[in-house]
Each structure stands twice: as structure tokens, then as C-alpha cells.
Amino acid sequence: MSEHPIEGLMGTTLEKIKQMVDINTIIGDPITSPDGTIIIPVSKISYGFASGGSDFASKVQTDKSFFGGGAGAGVTISPIAFITISNGNVKMLQIDPYNSSADRIVGMVPDVVDKISSFVKESKEKKEAKKEKASEENPIEDPQV
């Protein structure tokens, strides 16, 4: 069975979309500033795709049909944030304001993780300091001496 013309239209359109946008468009190539800070752009990509067609019968030749159709696509690329890496610290700098609660939560995750990590680190350091202080005040004597 031969391929219908609409399949060719759709295949060509989708192939062109694949050529236009790759993963480097979403997470861009890293840029290194003179002070050593690495900046990675992050973009949002939106696709739109439409395709349609119709077969028309010929009045002169009833065994032939004529095809009319079209396909189209649109791509929007919007920068939304930058990931910065400086002196071992990773931060996400968002360009657009938060549009929803979910966006706000995702934006807060790095700060929350940093705060929890520093809290856990401080707790461990305090416990170790208390143990050292207790061992200095109450040294354990060797019973064999």
C-alpha cells in the first residue's frame, strides 16, 4: 500500500523540528567568565504542530482522487534561568517571576538543600565539640596503671 501524502507532510515537518532544536538549546553551552565563574543558560521550549488534508474526487475521472493538505509547526525558545557555579557554590538564577506555586517550590529547592546541609554540618560539629570537651574534663583512667 502506498504512503498517503499527509504522512509525507507530517514526517518532513517533524524532521525539520528535530533539526532546529537539540538538547543544547534547553541546557546551553557553559560560559566561563574571567573570574572563573561558570554560567549555564537554561531555556524553555514550546512546540506547536498542525497538519491536515483532504482527498477530493475528480468529476472527470472518478477513479482518481486529488489531495490537498498542509502542515505547519512553530517553536518558541524562552530563556528562563541561569545556573552559576562559583567557588564550589551552585545557584540557579531565575529570570522570569514564578508563575505558579510549583515553579516557586522548584526554585526554592536549592536554597532549602543548602540550609539543611549547613544545619546538619553544624549539628555534627557541635556534637563533636561536646564529646571533645567531655573527654578533656573527665579523662578515662587506665585501670591497669
Tab-separated table of N, CA and C in Angstrom:
chain	number	residue	atom	x	y	z
A	1	MET	N	0.849	-1.179	0.000
A	1	MET	CA	0.000	0.000	0.000
A	1	MET	C	0.890	1.236	0.000
A	2	SER	N	0.568	2.199	-0.838
A	2	SER	CA	1.405	3.385	-0.952
A	2	SER	C	1.174	4.334	0.216
A	3	GLU	N	2.174	5.142	0.477
A	3	GLU	CA	2.109	6.095	1.583
A	3	GLU	C	1.178	7.240	1.206
A	4	HIS	N	0.360	7.657	2.135
A	4	HIS	CA	-0.570	8.766	1.906
A	4	HIS	C	0.228	10.073	1.956
A	5	PRO	N	-0.134	11.055	1.146
A	5	PRO	CA	0.622	12.324	1.123
A	5	PRO	C	0.697	13.025	2.473
A	6	ILE	N	-0.310	12.887	3.323
A	6	ILE	CA	-0.277	13.557	4.634
A	6	ILE	C	0.842	12.988	5.506
A	7	GLU	N	1.144	11.703	5.334
A	7	GLU	CA	2.247	11.103	6.092
A	7	GLU	C	3.572	11.743	5.715
A	8	GLY	N	3.745	12.028	4.447
A	8	GLY	CA	4.965	12.706	3.999
A	8	GLY	C	5.080	14.105	4.563
A	9	LEU	N	3.955	14.827	4.580
A	9	LEU	CA	3.956	16.177	5.155
A	9	LEU	C	4.325	16.153	6.627
A	10	MET	N	3.707	15.248	7.364
A	10	MET	CA	3.976	15.161	8.804
A	10	MET	C	5.421	14.740	9.059
A	11	GLY	N	5.899	13.773	8.313
A	11	GLY	CA	7.274	13.296	8.502
A	11	GLY	C	8.294	14.392	8.249
A	12	THR	N	8.095	15.152	7.185
A	12	THR	CA	9.021	16.236	6.857
A	12	THR	C	8.992	17.321	7.931
A	13	THR	N	7.809	17.685	8.391
A	13	THR	CA	7.689	18.728	9.405
A	13	THR	C	8.370	18.307	10.703
A	14	LEU	N	8.117	17.081	11.149
A	14	LEU	CA	8.734	16.614	12.395
A	14	LEU	C	10.253	16.517	12.266
A	15	GLU	N	10.737	16.119	11.105
A	15	GLU	CA	12.189	16.028	10.901
A	15	GLU	C	12.825	17.417	10.973
A	16	LYS	N	12.170	18.412	10.425
A	16	LYS	CA	12.697	19.783	10.480
A	16	LYS	C	12.711	20.317	11.911
A	17	ILE	N	11.692	19.959	12.700
A	17	ILE	CA	11.685	20.371	14.112
A	17	ILE	C	12.873	19.757	14.839
A	18	LYS	N	13.154	18.492	14.592
A	18	LYS	CA	14.300	17.838	15.242
A	18	LYS	C	15.601	18.534	14.880
A	19	GLN	N	15.717	19.001	13.648
A	19	GLN	CA	16.937	19.681	13.223
A	19	GLN	C	17.094	21.051	13.875
A	20	MET	N	15.950	21.727	14.134
A	20	MET	CA	16.016	23.078	14.694
A	20	MET	C	16.427	23.102	16.151
A	21	VAL	N	15.962	22.155	16.935
A	21	VAL	CA	16.160	22.218	18.381
A	21	VAL	C	16.819	20.929	18.855
A	22	ASP	N	17.921	21.072	19.576
A	22	ASP	CA	18.559	19.921	20.205
A	22	ASP	C	18.696	20.204	21.697
A	23	ILE	N	19.272	19.279	22.413
A	23	ILE	CA	19.382	19.417	23.870
A	23	ILE	C	20.220	20.627	24.261
A	24	ASN	N	21.166	21.045	23.417
A	24	ASN	CA	21.982	22.211	23.738
A	24	ASN	C	21.167	23.503	23.713
A	25	THR	N	19.962	23.446	23.157
A	25	THR	CA	19.102	24.618	23.183
A	25	THR	C	18.443	24.759	24.547
A	26	ILE	N	18.113	23.650	25.191
A	26	ILE	CA	17.462	23.689	26.502
A	26	ILE	C	18.480	24.021	27.581
A	27	ILE	N	19.507	23.217	27.699
A	27	ILE	CA	20.628	23.490	28.605
A	27	ILE	C	21.773	23.930	27.706
A	28	GLY	N	22.067	25.223	27.725
A	28	GLY	CA	23.045	25.782	26.800
A	28	GLY	C	24.472	25.398	27.128
A	29	ASP	N	25.352	25.786	26.232
A	29	ASP	CA	26.780	25.536	26.439
A	29	ASP	C	27.288	26.403	27.581
A	30	PRO	N	28.145	25.850	28.442
A	30	PRO	CA	28.685	26.625	29.568
A	30	PRO	C	29.546	27.795	29.092
A	31	ILE	N	29.431	28.902	29.802
A	31	ILE	CA	30.229	30.092	29.530
A	31	ILE	C	31.075	30.348	30.771
A	32	THR	N	32.385	30.496	30.591
A	32	THR	CA	33.286	30.756	31.717
A	32	THR	C	33.664	32.229	31.721
A	33	SER	N	33.412	32.904	32.841
A	33	SER	CA	33.753	34.318	32.961
A	33	SER	C	35.220	34.452	33.362
A	34	PRO	N	35.789	35.642	33.254
A	34	PRO	CA	37.202	35.830	33.604
A	34	PRO	C	37.546	35.465	35.048
A	35	ASP	N	36.592	35.602	35.985
A	35	ASP	CA	36.893	35.265	37.374
A	35	ASP	C	36.712	33.777	37.670
A	36	GLY	N	36.396	32.965	36.652
A	36	GLY	CA	36.274	31.523	36.831
A	36	GLY	C	34.859	31.032	37.069
A	37	THR	N	33.897	31.950	37.155
A	37	THR	CA	32.505	31.554	37.337
A	37	THR	C	31.984	30.922	36.047
A	38	ILE	N	31.296	29.797	36.189
A	38	ILE	CA	30.712	29.121	35.034
A	38	ILE	C	29.229	29.435	35.007
A	39	ILE	N	28.744	29.878	33.857
A	39	ILE	CA	27.333	30.245	33.683
A	39	ILE	C	26.738	29.337	32.616
A	40	ILE	N	25.621	28.671	32.972
A	40	ILE	CA	24.954	27.765	32.038
A	40	ILE	C	23.527	28.272	31.830
A	41	PRO	N	23.186	28.689	30.596
A	41	PRO	CA	21.819	29.159	30.343
A	41	PRO	C	20.822	27.997	30.265
A	42	VAL	N	19.609	28.247	30.766
A	42	VAL	CA	18.528	27.257	30.728
A	42	VAL	C	17.337	27.911	30.022
A	43	SER	N	16.774	27.205	29.035
A	43	SER	CA	15.664	27.752	28.264
A	43	SER	C	14.463	26.823	28.307
A	44	LYS	N	13.293	27.420	28.042
A	44	LYS	CA	12.050	26.652	27.926
A	44	LYS	C	11.689	26.637	26.448
A	45	ILE	N	11.321	25.460	25.959
A	45	ILE	CA	10.958	25.326	24.558
A	45	ILE	C	9.510	24.879	24.467
A	46	SER	N	8.746	25.570	23.631
A	46	SER	CA	7.349	25.213	23.390
A	46	SER	C	7.188	24.882	21.908
A	47	TYR	N	6.489	23.799	21.631
A	47	TYR	CA	6.246	23.375	20.263
A	47	TYR	C	4.765	23.485	19.929
A	48	GLY	N	4.471	23.801	18.691
A	48	GLY	CA	3.114	23.727	18.177
A	48	GLY	C	3.171	23.012	16.844
A	49	PHE	N	2.235	22.144	16.598
A	49	PHE	CA	2.258	21.359	15.371
A	49	PHE	C	0.833	21.165	14.874
A	50	ALA	N	0.624	21.378	13.591
A	50	ALA	CA	-0.695	21.154	12.994
A	50	ALA	C	-0.527	20.541	11.618
A	51	SER	N	-1.436	19.673	11.283
A	51	SER	CA	-1.382	19.009	9.988
A	51	SER	C	-2.799	18.647	9.581
A	52	GLY	N	-3.082	18.722	8.303
A	52	GLY	CA	-4.416	18.355	7.845
A	52	GLY	C	-4.452	18.213	6.341
A	53	GLY	N	-5.485	17.580	5.881
A	53	GLY	CA	-5.610	17.392	4.443
A	53	GLY	C	-6.953	16.801	4.088
A	54	SER	N	-7.175	16.716	2.807
A	54	SER	CA	-8.439	16.169	2.345
A	54	SER	C	-8.246	15.560	0.965
A	55	ASP	N	-8.975	14.506	0.699
A	55	ASP	CA	-8.986	13.884	-0.623
A	55	ASP	C	-10.216	14.385	-1.371
A	56	PHE	N	-10.015	14.792	-2.602
A	56	PHE	CA	-11.118	15.258	-3.420
A	56	PHE	C	-11.291	14.302	-4.600
A	57	ALA	N	-12.490	13.952	-4.865
A	57	ALA	CA	-12.764	13.112	-6.038
A	57	ALA	C	-12.843	13.998	-7.273
A	58	SER	N	-12.392	13.471	-8.383
A	58	SER	CA	-12.420	14.213	-9.631
A	58	SER	C	-13.751	13.970	-10.334
A	59	LYS	N	-14.349	15.035	-10.888
A	59	LYS	CA	-15.605	14.868	-11.614
A	59	LYS	C	-15.375	14.198	-12.959
A	60	VAL	N	-14.194	14.458	-13.529
A	60	VAL	CA	-13.897	13.905	-14.844
A	60	VAL	C	-13.456	12.450	-14.726
A	61	GLN	N	-12.543	12.194	-13.823
A	61	GLN	CA	-12.027	10.836	-13.642
A	61	GLN	C	-12.409	10.370	-12.244
A	62	THR	N	-13.382	9.518	-12.134
A	62	THR	CA	-13.876	9.083	-10.828
A	62	THR	C	-12.924	8.115	-10.135
A	63	ASP	N	-12.016	7.508	-10.865
A	63	ASP	CA	-11.085	6.573	-10.238
A	63	ASP	C	-9.882	7.283	-9.619
A	64	LYS	N	-9.693	8.559	-9.888
A	64	LYS	CA	-8.578	9.316	-9.320
A	64	LYS	C	-9.090	10.224	-8.215
A	65	SER	N	-8.254	10.436	-7.225
A	65	SER	CA	-8.579	11.414	-6.192
A	65	SER	C	-7.416	12.384	-6.076
A	66	PHE	N	-7.750	13.594	-5.720
A	66	PHE	CA	-6.748	14.633	-5.581
A	66	PHE	C	-6.617	14.979	-4.104
A	67	PHE	N	-5.399	15.233	-3.709
A	67	PHE	CA	-5.127	15.511	-2.300
A	67	PHE	C	-4.762	16.982	-2.138
A	68	GLY	N	-5.322	17.598	-1.133
A	68	GLY	CA	-4.948	18.951	-0.747
A	68	GLY	C	-4.666	18.941	0.749
A	69	GLY	N	-3.551	19.478	1.133
A	69	GLY	CA	-3.230	19.442	2.556
A	69	GLY	C	-2.097	20.373	2.903
A	70	GLY	N	-1.836	20.446	4.174
A	70	GLY	CA	-0.754	21.294	4.641
A	70	GLY	C	-0.339	20.907	6.045
A	71	ALA	N	0.822	21.328	6.404
A	71	ALA	CA	1.350	21.066	7.743
A	71	ALA	C	2.158	22.277	8.163
A	72	GLY	N	2.215	22.507	9.436
A	72	GLY	CA	2.991	23.620	9.950
A	72	GLY	C	3.427	23.365	11.378
A	73	ALA	N	4.453	24.054	11.761
A	73	ALA	CA	4.965	23.898	13.118
A	73	ALA	C	5.534	25.225	13.581
A	74	GLY	N	5.554	25.407	14.868
A	74	GLY	CA	6.156	26.595	15.458
A	74	GLY	C	6.926	26.215	16.703
A	75	VAL	N	8.018	26.910	16.917
A	75	VAL	CA	8.859	26.655	18.087
A	75	VAL	C	9.131	27.995	18.763
A	76	THR	N	8.964	28.025	20.074
A	76	THR	CA	9.298	29.211	20.860
A	76	THR	C	10.359	28.827	21.869
A	77	ILE	N	11.451	29.576	21.886
A	77	ILE	CA	12.534	29.334	22.838
A	77	ILE	C	12.620	30.562	23.749
A	78	SER	N	12.427	30.338	25.055
A	78	SER	CA	12.452	31.432	26.025
A	78	SER	C	13.491	31.143	27.098
A	79	PRO	N	14.438	32.053	27.310
A	79	PRO	CA	15.372	31.848	28.414
A	79	PRO	C	14.632	31.992	29.739
A	80	ILE	N	14.865	31.059	30.670
A	80	ILE	CA	14.159	31.124	31.948
A	80	ILE	C	15.094	31.243	33.146
A	81	ALA	N	16.338	30.788	33.005
A	81	ALA	CA	17.228	30.823	34.168
A	81	ALA	C	18.682	30.668	33.746
A	82	PHE	N	19.561	30.883	34.701
A	82	PHE	CA	20.989	30.628	34.529
A	82	PHE	C	21.464	29.833	35.738
A	83	ILE	N	22.248	28.815	35.494
A	83	ILE	CA	22.891	28.067	36.576
A	83	ILE	C	24.305	28.627	36.686
A	84	THR	N	24.682	29.074	37.889
A	84	THR	CA	26.024	29.613	38.084
A	84	THR	C	26.795	28.723	39.048
A	85	ILE	N	28.046	28.504	38.715
A	85	ILE	CA	28.941	27.720	39.564
A	85	ILE	C	30.135	28.616	39.867
A	86	SER	N	30.267	28.992	41.153
A	86	SER	CA	31.330	29.890	41.552
A	86	SER	C	31.870	29.462	42.909
A	87	ASN	N	33.157	29.218	42.986
A	87	ASN	CA	33.825	28.822	44.234
A	87	ASN	C	33.153	27.629	44.896
A	88	GLY	N	32.733	26.674	44.124
A	88	GLY	CA	32.113	25.474	44.661
A	88	GLY	C	30.649	25.615	45.009
A	89	ASN	N	30.078	26.789	44.828
A	89	ASN	CA	28.654	27.023	45.104
A	89	ASN	C	27.874	27.016	43.801
A	90	VAL	N	26.769	26.277	43.784
A	90	VAL	CA	25.909	26.209	42.611
A	90	VAL	C	24.610	26.922	42.936
A	91	LYS	N	24.239	27.869	42.088
A	91	LYS	CA	22.996	28.621	42.288
A	91	LYS	C	22.236	28.681	40.977
A	92	MET	N	20.910	28.730	41.108
A	92	MET	CA	20.056	28.891	39.935
A	92	MET	C	19.423	30.272	40.020
A	93	LEU	N	19.704	31.106	39.036
A	93	LEU	CA	19.168	32.455	38.994
A	93	LEU	C	18.041	32.486	37.971
A	94	GLN	N	16.804	32.628	38.455
A	94	GLN	CA	15.637	32.592	37.581
A	94	GLN	C	15.388	33.973	36.984
A	95	ILE	N	15.080	34.013	35.695
A	95	ILE	CA	14.837	35.280	35.012
A	95	ILE	C	13.400	35.726	35.213
A	96	ASP	N	12.456	34.856	34.876
A	96	ASP	CA	11.033	35.182	34.984
A	96	ASP	C	10.563	35.037	36.413
A	97	PRO	N	9.567	35.832	36.792
A	97	PRO	CA	8.982	35.619	38.118
A	97	PRO	C	8.256	34.281	38.132
A	98	TYR	N	8.044	33.772	39.316
A	98	TYR	CA	7.373	32.486	39.449
A	98	TYR	C	5.928	32.610	38.984
A	99	ASN	N	5.512	31.684	38.118
A	99	ASN	CA	4.155	31.718	37.575
A	99	ASN	C	3.173	30.902	38.396
A	100	SER	N	3.665	29.944	39.139
A	100	SER	CA	2.762	29.101	39.926
A	100	SER	C	3.480	28.654	41.197
A	101	SER	N	2.722	28.018	42.062
A	101	SER	CA	3.309	27.511	43.305
A	101	SER	C	4.352	26.447	43.010
A	102	ALA	N	4.099	25.625	41.998
A	102	ALA	CA	5.061	24.582	41.647
A	102	ALA	C	6.389	25.195	41.209
A	103	ASP	N	6.338	26.268	40.407
A	103	ASP	CA	7.569	26.954	40.000
A	103	ASP	C	8.307	27.503	41.210
A	104	ARG	N	7.563	28.066	42.144
A	104	ARG	CA	8.169	28.639	43.345
A	104	ARG	C	8.856	27.557	44.169
A	105	ILE	N	8.208	26.399	44.290
A	105	ILE	CA	8.786	25.292	45.064
A	105	ILE	C	10.062	24.802	44.411
A	106	VAL	N	10.021	24.612	43.088
A	106	VAL	CA	11.219	24.146	42.372
A	106	VAL	C	12.349	25.152	42.526
A	107	GLY	N	12.027	26.441	42.491
A	107	GLY	CA	13.048	27.474	42.654
A	107	GLY	C	13.639	27.510	44.046
A	108	MET	N	12.870	27.102	45.048
A	108	MET	CA	13.350	27.132	46.430
A	108	MET	C	14.185	25.910	46.805
A	109	VAL	N	14.109	24.836	46.036
A	109	VAL	CA	14.786	23.582	46.387
A	109	VAL	C	16.279	23.770	46.645
A	110	PRO	N	17.038	24.456	45.771
A	110	PRO	CA	18.474	24.586	46.056
A	110	PRO	C	18.772	25.283	47.381
A	111	ASP	N	18.014	26.351	47.700
A	111	ASP	CA	18.242	27.060	48.965
A	111	ASP	C	17.903	26.185	50.163
A	112	VAL	N	16.812	25.426	50.067
A	112	VAL	CA	16.410	24.543	51.165
A	112	VAL	C	17.473	23.466	51.390
A	113	VAL	N	17.979	22.885	50.312
A	113	VAL	CA	19.015	21.848	50.428
A	113	VAL	C	20.269	22.432	51.070
A	114	ASP	N	20.658	23.640	50.659
A	114	ASP	CA	21.837	24.289	51.259
A	114	ASP	C	21.635	24.526	52.755
A	115	LYS	N	20.459	25.001	53.145
A	115	LYS	CA	20.192	25.273	54.563
A	115	LYS	C	20.187	23.990	55.386
A	116	ILE	N	19.589	22.945	54.847
A	116	ILE	CA	19.572	21.663	55.569
A	116	ILE	C	20.986	21.115	55.702
A	117	SER	N	21.759	21.195	54.639
A	117	SER	CA	23.145	20.696	54.684
A	117	SER	C	23.967	21.448	55.719
A	118	SER	N	23.827	22.774	55.755
A	118	SER	CA	24.604	23.548	56.735
A	118	SER	C	24.129	23.259	58.157
A	119	PHE	N	22.826	23.054	58.347
A	119	PHE	CA	22.298	22.725	59.669
A	119	PHE	C	22.841	21.383	60.147
A	120	VAL	N	22.839	20.387	59.277
A	120	VAL	CA	23.352	19.058	59.635
A	120	VAL	C	24.843	19.139	59.953
A	121	LYS	N	25.576	19.898	59.167
A	121	LYS	CA	27.015	20.057	59.391
A	121	LYS	C	27.288	20.728	60.741
A	122	GLU	N	26.532	21.780	61.053
A	122	GLU	CA	26.697	22.468	62.340
A	122	GLU	C	26.357	21.543	63.505
A	123	SER	N	25.298	20.739	63.347
A	123	SER	CA	24.913	19.811	64.416
A	123	SER	C	26.020	18.795	64.678
A	124	LYS	N	26.614	18.273	63.619
A	124	LYS	CA	27.704	17.305	63.782
A	124	LYS	C	28.898	17.956	64.470
A	125	GLU	N	29.212	19.183	64.061
A	125	GLU	CA	30.352	19.875	64.664
A	125	GLU	C	30.117	20.149	66.149
A	126	LYS	N	28.895	20.514	66.519
A	126	LYS	CA	28.575	20.772	67.930
A	126	LYS	C	28.679	19.489	68.753
A	127	LYS	N	28.193	18.381	68.192
A	127	LYS	CA	28.276	17.103	68.912
A	127	LYS	C	29.731	16.700	69.120
A	128	GLU	N	30.548	16.866	68.081
A	128	GLU	CA	31.965	16.518	68.198
A	128	GLU	C	32.657	17.412	69.230
A	129	ALA	N	32.302	18.699	69.246
A	129	ALA	CA	32.904	19.624	70.205
A	129	ALA	C	32.510	19.248	71.630
A	130	LYS	N	31.251	18.845	71.837
A	130	LYS	CA	30.805	18.424	73.171
A	130	LYS	C	31.543	17.168	73.615
A	131	LYS	N	31.743	16.222	72.709
A	131	LYS	CA	32.465	14.986	73.049
A	131	LYS	C	33.897	15.293	73.434
A	132	GLU	N	34.550	16.180	72.669
A	132	GLU	CA	35.935	16.545	72.983
A	132	GLU	C	36.024	17.246	74.331
A	133	LYS	N	35.084	18.136	74.595
A	133	LYS	CA	35.084	18.859	75.866
A	133	LYS	C	34.847	17.903	77.030
A	134	ALA	N	33.917	16.966	76.865
A	134	ALA	CA	33.626	15.988	77.919
A	134	ALA	C	34.824	15.076	78.157
A	135	SER	N	35.525	14.692	77.114
A	135	SER	CA	36.683	13.811	77.296
A	135	SER	C	37.842	14.566	77.954
A	136	GLU	N	37.951	15.873	77.744
A	136	GLU	CA	39.004	16.660	78.388
A	136	GLU	C	38.708	16.837	79.880
A	137	GLU	N	37.411	17.030	80.227
A	137	GLU	CA	37.040	17.250	81.613
A	137	GLU	C	37.055	15.956	82.428
A	138	ASN	N	36.699	14.860	81.844
A	138	ASN	CA	36.635	13.571	82.527
A	138	ASN	C	37.480	12.537	81.785
A	139	PRO	N	38.776	12.631	81.928
A	139	PRO	CA	39.607	11.641	81.225
A	139	PRO	C	39.392	10.255	81.838
A	140	ILE	N	39.366	9.286	80.989
A	140	ILE	CA	39.187	7.903	81.441
A	140	ILE	C	40.560	7.381	81.852
A	141	GLU	N	40.641	6.931	83.125
A	141	GLU	CA	41.922	6.439	83.621
A	141	GLU	C	42.062	4.979	83.247
A	142	ASP	N	43.265	4.594	82.962
A	142	ASP	CA	43.545	3.197	82.619
A	142	ASP	C	43.571	2.390	83.913
A	143	PRO	N	42.714	1.395	84.051
A	143	PRO	CA	42.653	0.627	85.310
A	143	PRO	C	43.917	-0.204	85.563
A	144	GLN	N	44.737	-0.407	84.592
A	144	GLN	CA	45.941	-1.227	84.770
A	144	GLN	C	47.091	-0.431	85.350
A	145	VAL	N	46.988	0.870	85.456
A	145	VAL	CA	48.087	1.697	85.938
A	145	VAL	C	48.204	1.659	87.412
